[in-house]
Amino acid sequence: RRRSVRRVLSLRGRRSTPRGLLWRRRGPAFPGADPRGKRPATMEDELYLENIDEFVTDQNRIVTYKWLSFTLGVHVNQAKQMLYDYVERKRKENSGAQLHVTYLVAGNLIQNGHICHKVAVVREDKLEAMKSKLAMIASVHVYSIQKAMLKDSGPLYNTDYDIVKTNLQNCSKFSAIQCAAAVPRTSAEVSQAQTSAQADSQTPNDTHAVNVPTINGHVSSAAKQPSPQPKGIMGMFATKSASKSQDTNKETKPESKEATIATTVSSKAPAKGNAMSNFFGKAAMNKLKVHSECEQPKEEKTVAKPSVSVVEPKSPPSAAVEKPGKKMEPVKIQQKDKRRVKRVDMSDNEKKEDENLKKKRRRIKRPQSDSSEDDDVSVSPTPQEAKPHLPSPEPALKIELEPETTEVSTGGKKRKRKRVLKSKTFVDDEGCMVTEKVYESESCTDSEGEFIKSKLPAAHSQSTAAAKKEPKEDRKGLKKGAATASKANKQVSIMGFFQKK
Amino acid sequence: MFSEQAACTAQSLLAPPSAEASTFARVPVSTYTNCSQHFRLAERSFNRQYAHIYATRLIQMRPLLLERARQKWGSGIAVKKLCELQTAEKCCIVGTLFKSMQLQPSILREISEEHNLLPQPSRTKYIHQLDELILEDELQRIKLEGAVEVQKLVTGTILAVYGSEREGGRFVVEDHCFADLPRQLPRRGSSTDRFVLLVSGLGLGGGSGESFLGMQLLVDVVTGQLGAEGEQSCAAQISRVILAGNLLSQNTQNKDTLNKAKYLTKKTQAASVEAVKMLDEILLQLSASVPVDVMPGEFDPTNYTLPQQPLHHCMFPLAGAYSTLQLVTNPYQADIDGVRFLGTSGQNINDIFKYSSMEDYLEILEWTLRVGHLSPTAPDTLGCYPFYKTDPFIFTDCPHVYFCGNAPRFRSKELKGAEGQQVLLVTIPDFSATQTACLINLRNLTCQPISFSGFSADEDEGEMEISH
């Protein structure tokens, strides 16, 4: 588009000017003087006129104000004025010019006794009629100029549609209204908002859930949505390897997820007799829930930062590192502690294995689920290369978390494990969306275990320390050994996950 | 009124370009709270019977009705359960209404082989002179006669009737009353003009391009591209846009894949895919400039039963990047700048229209408010989720603006309640047919229609007059 402007410039010297001197603003006020005062004649004036002339006459386009605004990069109001100016001059110069104009008229119309605001695009010949119909005219301006008479307004729409389509990302750039709130979010924030919206849909007073333990609001939500939640945990640990873009997404997963995870962690911490356990109590967790739902954006950022610092040091002194990072709210503290807890988890692999075994033993008692579930789930676990929105480690996370449920403290929570057949949808390592019906325990302990475990493999896979991986794999192997347990979908999937590996 | 002060600068753009072009800032959102959490469904289990929702509806509304009954007929009236009724004793009973209608479509009748009936043709109204009203409470039911308008009432309404039982298991009604408007929270409106634009029935994918220009004009007015400076500055005062359902046209509900042979439909795409892409572009243009709330409607890709859950964000990759885009439930309730909005996409009103003699959507809207229930015909003739603990459609407090989308015409009314409640009732017309939207001024709770038109070949002097 700009090229045409330059072309005109270059041709200026060579081309004769059949349009005559009228196009050069040399003299004083011309007819239809600008009420805002005279401006010194500049090259730009002539440029736009020539441009419009070229568009209308040579290219035979329908030049709407919006099209002109985007093409020349000017404010919409200026574009409208430019069109008007062109029409006036052209008509003055050559009254028989083949030029058809459509106008936009807006105003108040009395209809059926009440005032209706009407906005209409009219052809020039109907302009006065429309104006006379309106009781009060709010605006009149040129809508478009074209060479041929338009039968209907369809082409006007098409022109506008095309130009907007090519300028979708900055469609409001030349508009007269700018909205401060309308800021496009980064993809990380988008995914976070999406998952938070999902979480919100899960956490509201669901009085219609049948067997959901009522202990912890988010625990039940965790049970319902294990897949997005592990993502959040994943995100927390995954920041370290910046190579994986999805990690940033994961880490910015909604706090509700993280909060639930935090609560699951926190609930599990006391069971482990961790020093952190003193931190967490019902009250803290309830506060956590409240905070999580209102402070997600903040959460996201703080999560990102500490996770970076957390992931690096492997030893418990990581707590010291994290502490300066987060001071604000218990939620964040809990998340940090959660991570720290996980850190401890990672280092205490033997303990974990014992617990896993314990858990496996317990699980074995439960009814067997379908073997098909095992197989299906085994496909899904993957290294954490997942799409930004649906990282595949979900099943891995789920799997991982399961064994942890045993470690979850009772803390007054019910340990009932009811198996409910649920449909789980997630993206596996090949990026395929997999939906499967799996038996899932509906109990806080289960889901908590899920999350906690899920963080571990995520952290492991992200970290460069091989040593860490080994105990984990040992653990995995152990879990593999107890594959027959089929208490809940999660455990089953863990088994399958590691078998495939 | 919108754009009143724009008159003085109306023709300012009929001039050569000025050096500076003014830009206006959109009014910021002062307060906004989405109060629709009780319409969100978390876990959905369809193992329950629908009887539970009626039971909980009655339990929740009985105290309200008893209070109203005592107010109306004196506190000394005898309130009885149906099982305690004695013949010829004047008393008040509270229960759920059931209207047995001859013409009500019944799946059992349709598939009944012994009757060998053809499926019933669809009608606009299913009422019949021989319809009967039956009042049910927890244990029994009784037929109602007397001073009760059989044609007007619909199944699922909870009401209190005063009268006496006669022989033959009939209850002769002398008077009846409804739950009436609930209490209203005070309105903290704004001191300056602030507008909320309500649109419904965009009808994308409908195949007819006539409404497209109107839609583009609407978007342009709201985003400040159209109009002279005065109008643009007024448009900057539009603080929110609510799209109340039926963003897609009915034509996109193509069920060809079910009926046609597979080889004919193999490579075809559902009509809604293109329509949703178009919708995404429109929403992008809007969200880049103003907060938008998108409610699903009857023909939109979300669940069919009420309450409809928000459209999924994956359908809007472009517009979803803006936090100003909000995907909300149907029905939708929110506090916008201190004014409580409550509204639906029109399915509830439309359903009552089919099964009652009331003709005017505004009248039905007011009636639902007086009855105290958003959608009494659910789940009888309107699909509804089988709630069992609470019925979320019961009005808990009175909104300031109560709207319904996809009405045939624009109508609005200010309703005054007995306890000083003031409600603005608005029926939003179907945009694809009428090219009209509604502007609500939050300062004084008035409503003004705004209509758009292009021009076409077969018009003469009267340039597409927008309906009322």
PDB file of C-alpha atoms in Angstrom, chain A residues 22-159:
ATOM      1  CA  LEU A  22      -6.998  22.971  -8.181  1.00  0.00           C
ATOM      2  CA  TRP A  23      -5.286  20.028  -6.556  1.00  0.00           C
ATOM      3  CA  ARG A  24      -2.406  22.121  -5.387  1.00  0.00           C
ATOM      4  CA  ARG A  25      -3.246  24.049  -2.318  1.00  0.00           C
ATOM      5  CA  ARG A  26      -1.413  27.157  -3.086  1.00  0.00           C
ATOM      6  CA  GLY A  27      -3.982  29.801  -2.669  1.00  0.00           C
ATOM      7  CA  PRO A  28      -6.019  30.857   0.275  1.00  0.00           C
ATOM      8  CA  ALA A  29      -9.221  29.296   1.436  1.00  0.00           C
ATOM      9  CA  PHE A  30     -10.832  26.955  -1.036  1.00  0.00           C
ATOM     10  CA  PRO A  31     -14.524  26.256  -1.044  1.00  0.00           C
ATOM     11  CA  GLY A  32     -15.581  24.291   1.969  1.00  0.00           C
ATOM     12  CA  ALA A  33     -12.907  25.729   4.165  1.00  0.00           C
ATOM     13  CA  ASP A  34     -11.683  23.632   6.979  1.00  0.00           C
ATOM     14  CA  PRO A  35     -13.449  24.972  10.041  1.00  0.00           C
ATOM     15  CA  ARG A  36     -10.565  24.016  12.211  1.00  0.00           C
ATOM     16  CA  GLY A  37      -8.413  26.523  10.554  1.00  0.00           C
ATOM     17  CA  LYS A  38      -6.220  26.533   7.616  1.00  0.00           C
ATOM     18  CA  ARG A  39      -3.337  24.171   7.481  1.00  0.00           C
ATOM     19  CA  PRO A  40      -0.307  24.794   5.459  1.00  0.00           C
ATOM     20  CA  ALA A  41      -0.397  22.828   2.260  1.00  0.00           C
ATOM     21  CA  THR A  42       1.749  19.765   2.559  1.00  0.00           C
ATOM     22  CA  MET A  43       2.738  16.916   0.413  1.00  0.00           C
ATOM     23  CA  GLU A  44       0.619  14.548   2.432  1.00  0.00           C
ATOM     24  CA  ASP A  45      -2.526  16.319   1.447  1.00  0.00           C
ATOM     25  CA  GLU A  46      -1.916  15.706  -2.126  1.00  0.00           C
ATOM     26  CA  LEU A  47      -0.754  12.239  -1.506  1.00  0.00           C
ATOM     27  CA  TYR A  48      -3.934  10.994   0.002  1.00  0.00           C
ATOM     28  CA  LEU A  49      -5.967  12.646  -2.652  1.00  0.00           C
ATOM     29  CA  GLU A  50      -3.973  11.015  -5.322  1.00  0.00           C
ATOM     30  CA  ASN A  51      -4.162   7.755  -3.547  1.00  0.00           C
ATOM     31  CA  ILE A  52      -7.888   7.866  -3.258  1.00  0.00           C
ATOM     32  CA  ASP A  53      -8.097   8.870  -6.842  1.00  0.00           C
ATOM     33  CA  GLU A  54      -6.032   5.955  -7.832  1.00  0.00           C
ATOM     34  CA  PHE A  55      -8.042   3.533  -5.741  1.00  0.00           C
ATOM     35  CA  VAL A  56     -11.346   4.712  -7.003  1.00  0.00           C
ATOM     36  CA  THR A  57     -10.661   5.519 -10.585  1.00  0.00           C
ATOM     37  CA  ASP A  58      -7.805   3.337 -11.605  1.00  0.00           C
ATOM     38  CA  GLN A  59      -8.330   0.316  -9.448  1.00  0.00           C
ATOM     39  CA  ASN A  60     -12.088   0.662  -9.455  1.00  0.00           C
ATOM     40  CA  ARG A  61     -12.307  -0.169  -5.827  1.00  0.00           C
ATOM     41  CA  ILE A  62     -14.959   0.524  -3.309  1.00  0.00           C
ATOM     42  CA  VAL A  63     -13.135   2.734  -0.892  1.00  0.00           C
ATOM     43  CA  THR A  64     -14.807   2.650   2.490  1.00  0.00           C
ATOM     44  CA  TYR A  65     -13.548   4.773   5.330  1.00  0.00           C
ATOM     45  CA  LYS A  66     -12.395   1.718   7.169  1.00  0.00           C
ATOM     46  CA  TRP A  67     -10.534   0.381   4.187  1.00  0.00           C
ATOM     47  CA  LEU A  68      -8.843   3.715   3.673  1.00  0.00           C
ATOM     48  CA  SER A  69      -8.012   3.981   7.332  1.00  0.00           C
ATOM     49  CA  PHE A  70      -6.210   0.649   7.382  1.00  0.00           C
ATOM     50  CA  THR A  71      -4.596   1.161   4.016  1.00  0.00           C
ATOM     51  CA  LEU A  72      -3.162   4.571   4.721  1.00  0.00           C
ATOM     52  CA  GLY A  73      -2.721   3.970   8.414  1.00  0.00           C
ATOM     53  CA  VAL A  74      -4.775   6.898   9.564  1.00  0.00           C
ATOM     54  CA  HIS A  75      -7.399   7.431  12.205  1.00  0.00           C
ATOM     55  CA  VAL A  76     -10.891   6.501  11.056  1.00  0.00           C
ATOM     56  CA  ASN A  77     -12.133  10.028  11.440  1.00  0.00           C
ATOM     57  CA  GLN A  78      -9.349  11.336   9.316  1.00  0.00           C
ATOM     58  CA  ALA A  79     -10.160   8.751   6.707  1.00  0.00           C
ATOM     59  CA  LYS A  80     -13.744   9.913   6.644  1.00  0.00           C
ATOM     60  CA  GLN A  81     -12.634  13.465   6.238  1.00  0.00           C
ATOM     61  CA  MET A  82     -10.240  12.519   3.506  1.00  0.00           C
ATOM     62  CA  LEU A  83     -13.011  10.874   1.584  1.00  0.00           C
ATOM     63  CA  TYR A  84     -15.174  13.897   1.960  1.00  0.00           C
ATOM     64  CA  ASP A  85     -12.406  16.158   0.845  1.00  0.00           C
ATOM     65  CA  TYR A  86     -11.761  14.078  -2.218  1.00  0.00           C
ATOM     66  CA  VAL A  87     -15.398  14.060  -3.172  1.00  0.00           C
ATOM     67  CA  GLU A  88     -15.715  17.771  -2.812  1.00  0.00           C
ATOM     68  CA  ARG A  89     -12.677  18.553  -4.844  1.00  0.00           C
ATOM     69  CA  LYS A  90     -13.385  16.104  -7.547  1.00  0.00           C
ATOM     70  CA  ARG A  91     -16.882  17.348  -7.959  1.00  0.00           C
ATOM     71  CA  LYS A  92     -15.746  20.906  -8.025  1.00  0.00           C
ATOM     72  CA  GLU A  93     -13.249  20.187 -10.677  1.00  0.00           C
ATOM     73  CA  ASN A  94     -15.382  17.956 -12.781  1.00  0.00           C
ATOM     74  CA  SER A  95     -19.024  18.020 -11.995  1.00  0.00           C
ATOM     75  CA  GLY A  96     -19.728  15.100 -14.258  1.00  0.00           C
ATOM     76  CA  ALA A  97     -17.284  12.886 -12.510  1.00  0.00           C
ATOM     77  CA  GLN A  98     -18.324   9.320 -12.169  1.00  0.00           C
ATOM     78  CA  LEU A  99     -18.361   9.125  -8.459  1.00  0.00           C
ATOM     79  CA  HIS A 100     -20.908   7.598  -6.168  1.00  0.00           C
ATOM     80  CA  VAL A 101     -20.903   8.189  -2.498  1.00  0.00           C
ATOM     81  CA  THR A 102     -22.614   6.472   0.373  1.00  0.00           C
ATOM     82  CA  TYR A 103     -23.089   8.169   3.666  1.00  0.00           C
ATOM     83  CA  LEU A 104     -23.611   7.052   7.164  1.00  0.00           C
ATOM     84  CA  VAL A 105     -26.420   8.747   9.012  1.00  0.00           C
ATOM     85  CA  ALA A 106     -27.138   8.193  12.665  1.00  0.00           C
ATOM     86  CA  GLY A 107     -29.682   9.756  14.883  1.00  0.00           C
ATOM     87  CA  ASN A 108     -32.819   9.447  16.897  1.00  0.00           C
ATOM     88  CA  LEU A 109     -36.029   8.340  15.350  1.00  0.00           C
ATOM     89  CA  ILE A 110     -39.415   8.438  16.958  1.00  0.00           C
ATOM     90  CA  GLN A 111     -41.001   5.096  16.470  1.00  0.00           C
ATOM     91  CA  ASN A 112     -44.117   3.787  18.139  1.00  0.00           C
ATOM     92  CA  GLY A 113     -43.878   6.471  20.699  1.00  0.00           C
ATOM     93  CA  HIS A 114     -40.372   5.794  21.857  1.00  0.00           C
ATOM     94  CA  ILE A 115     -37.049   7.014  20.696  1.00  0.00           C
ATOM     95  CA  CYS A 116     -35.044   4.600  18.670  1.00  0.00           C
ATOM     96  CA  HIS A 117     -31.449   5.282  17.771  1.00  0.00           C
ATOM     97  CA  LYS A 118     -30.910   4.489  14.154  1.00  0.00           C
ATOM     98  CA  VAL A 119     -27.701   3.967  12.296  1.00  0.00           C
ATOM     99  CA  ALA A 120     -28.028   3.624   8.553  1.00  0.00           C
ATOM    100  CA  VAL A 121     -25.860   3.513   5.495  1.00  0.00           C
ATOM    101  CA  VAL A 122     -27.583   5.340   2.694  1.00  0.00           C
ATOM    102  CA  ARG A 123     -26.853   6.184  -0.855  1.00  0.00           C
ATOM    103  CA  GLU A 124     -26.273   9.794  -1.610  1.00  0.00           C
ATOM    104  CA  ASP A 125     -29.600  10.237  -3.300  1.00  0.00           C
ATOM    105  CA  LYS A 126     -31.426   9.060  -0.213  1.00  0.00           C
ATOM    106  CA  LEU A 127     -29.364  11.065   2.235  1.00  0.00           C
ATOM    107  CA  GLU A 128     -31.641  14.014   2.614  1.00  0.00           C
ATOM    108  CA  ALA A 129     -34.693  11.812   2.918  1.00  0.00           C
ATOM    109  CA  MET A 130     -33.120   9.903   5.755  1.00  0.00           C
ATOM    110  CA  LYS A 131     -31.956  13.029   7.476  1.00  0.00           C
ATOM    111  CA  SER A 132     -35.408  14.447   7.377  1.00  0.00           C
ATOM    112  CA  LYS A 133     -36.828  11.331   8.986  1.00  0.00           C
ATOM    113  CA  LEU A 134     -34.620  11.617  11.998  1.00  0.00           C
ATOM    114  CA  ALA A 135     -35.684  13.792  14.837  1.00  0.00           C
ATOM    115  CA  MET A 136     -32.131  14.421  15.887  1.00  0.00           C
ATOM    116  CA  ILE A 137     -29.075  13.757  13.816  1.00  0.00           C
ATOM    117  CA  ALA A 138     -26.090  12.476  15.727  1.00  0.00           C
ATOM    118  CA  SER A 139     -23.637  11.976  12.916  1.00  0.00           C
ATOM    119  CA  VAL A 140     -23.264  12.179   9.207  1.00  0.00           C
ATOM    120  CA  HIS A 141     -20.157  11.220   7.372  1.00  0.00           C
ATOM    121  CA  VAL A 142     -18.970   9.630   4.213  1.00  0.00           C
ATOM    122  CA  TYR A 143     -19.054   5.884   4.337  1.00  0.00           C
ATOM    123  CA  SER A 144     -17.618   4.952   0.992  1.00  0.00           C
ATOM    124  CA  ILE A 145     -16.756   6.150  -2.466  1.00  0.00           C
ATOM    125  CA  GLN A 146     -16.934   4.043  -5.545  1.00  0.00           C
ATOM    126  CA  LYS A 147     -17.105   4.520  -9.236  1.00  0.00           C
ATOM    127  CA  ALA A 148     -20.229   2.543  -9.896  1.00  0.00           C
ATOM    128  CA  MET A 149     -23.610   2.933  -8.353  1.00  0.00           C
ATOM    129  CA  LEU A 150     -24.186   0.274  -5.755  1.00  0.00           C
ATOM    130  CA  LYS A 151     -27.400  -1.655  -5.910  1.00  0.00           C
ATOM    131  CA  ASP A 152     -27.134  -2.848  -2.365  1.00  0.00           C
ATOM    132  CA  SER A 153     -24.824  -2.609   0.556  1.00  0.00           C
ATOM    133  CA  GLY A 154     -23.410  -6.109   0.242  1.00  0.00           C
ATOM    134  CA  PRO A 155     -20.131  -5.025  -1.407  1.00  0.00           C
ATOM    135  CA  LEU A 156     -19.591  -2.498   1.349  1.00  0.00           C
ATOM    136  CA  TYR A 157     -19.706  -5.263   3.871  1.00  0.00           C
ATOM    137  CA  ASN A 158     -17.354  -7.386   1.826  1.00  0.00           C
ATOM    138  CA  THR A 159     -14.792  -4.639   1.554  1.00  0.00           C
TER     139      THR A 159
END
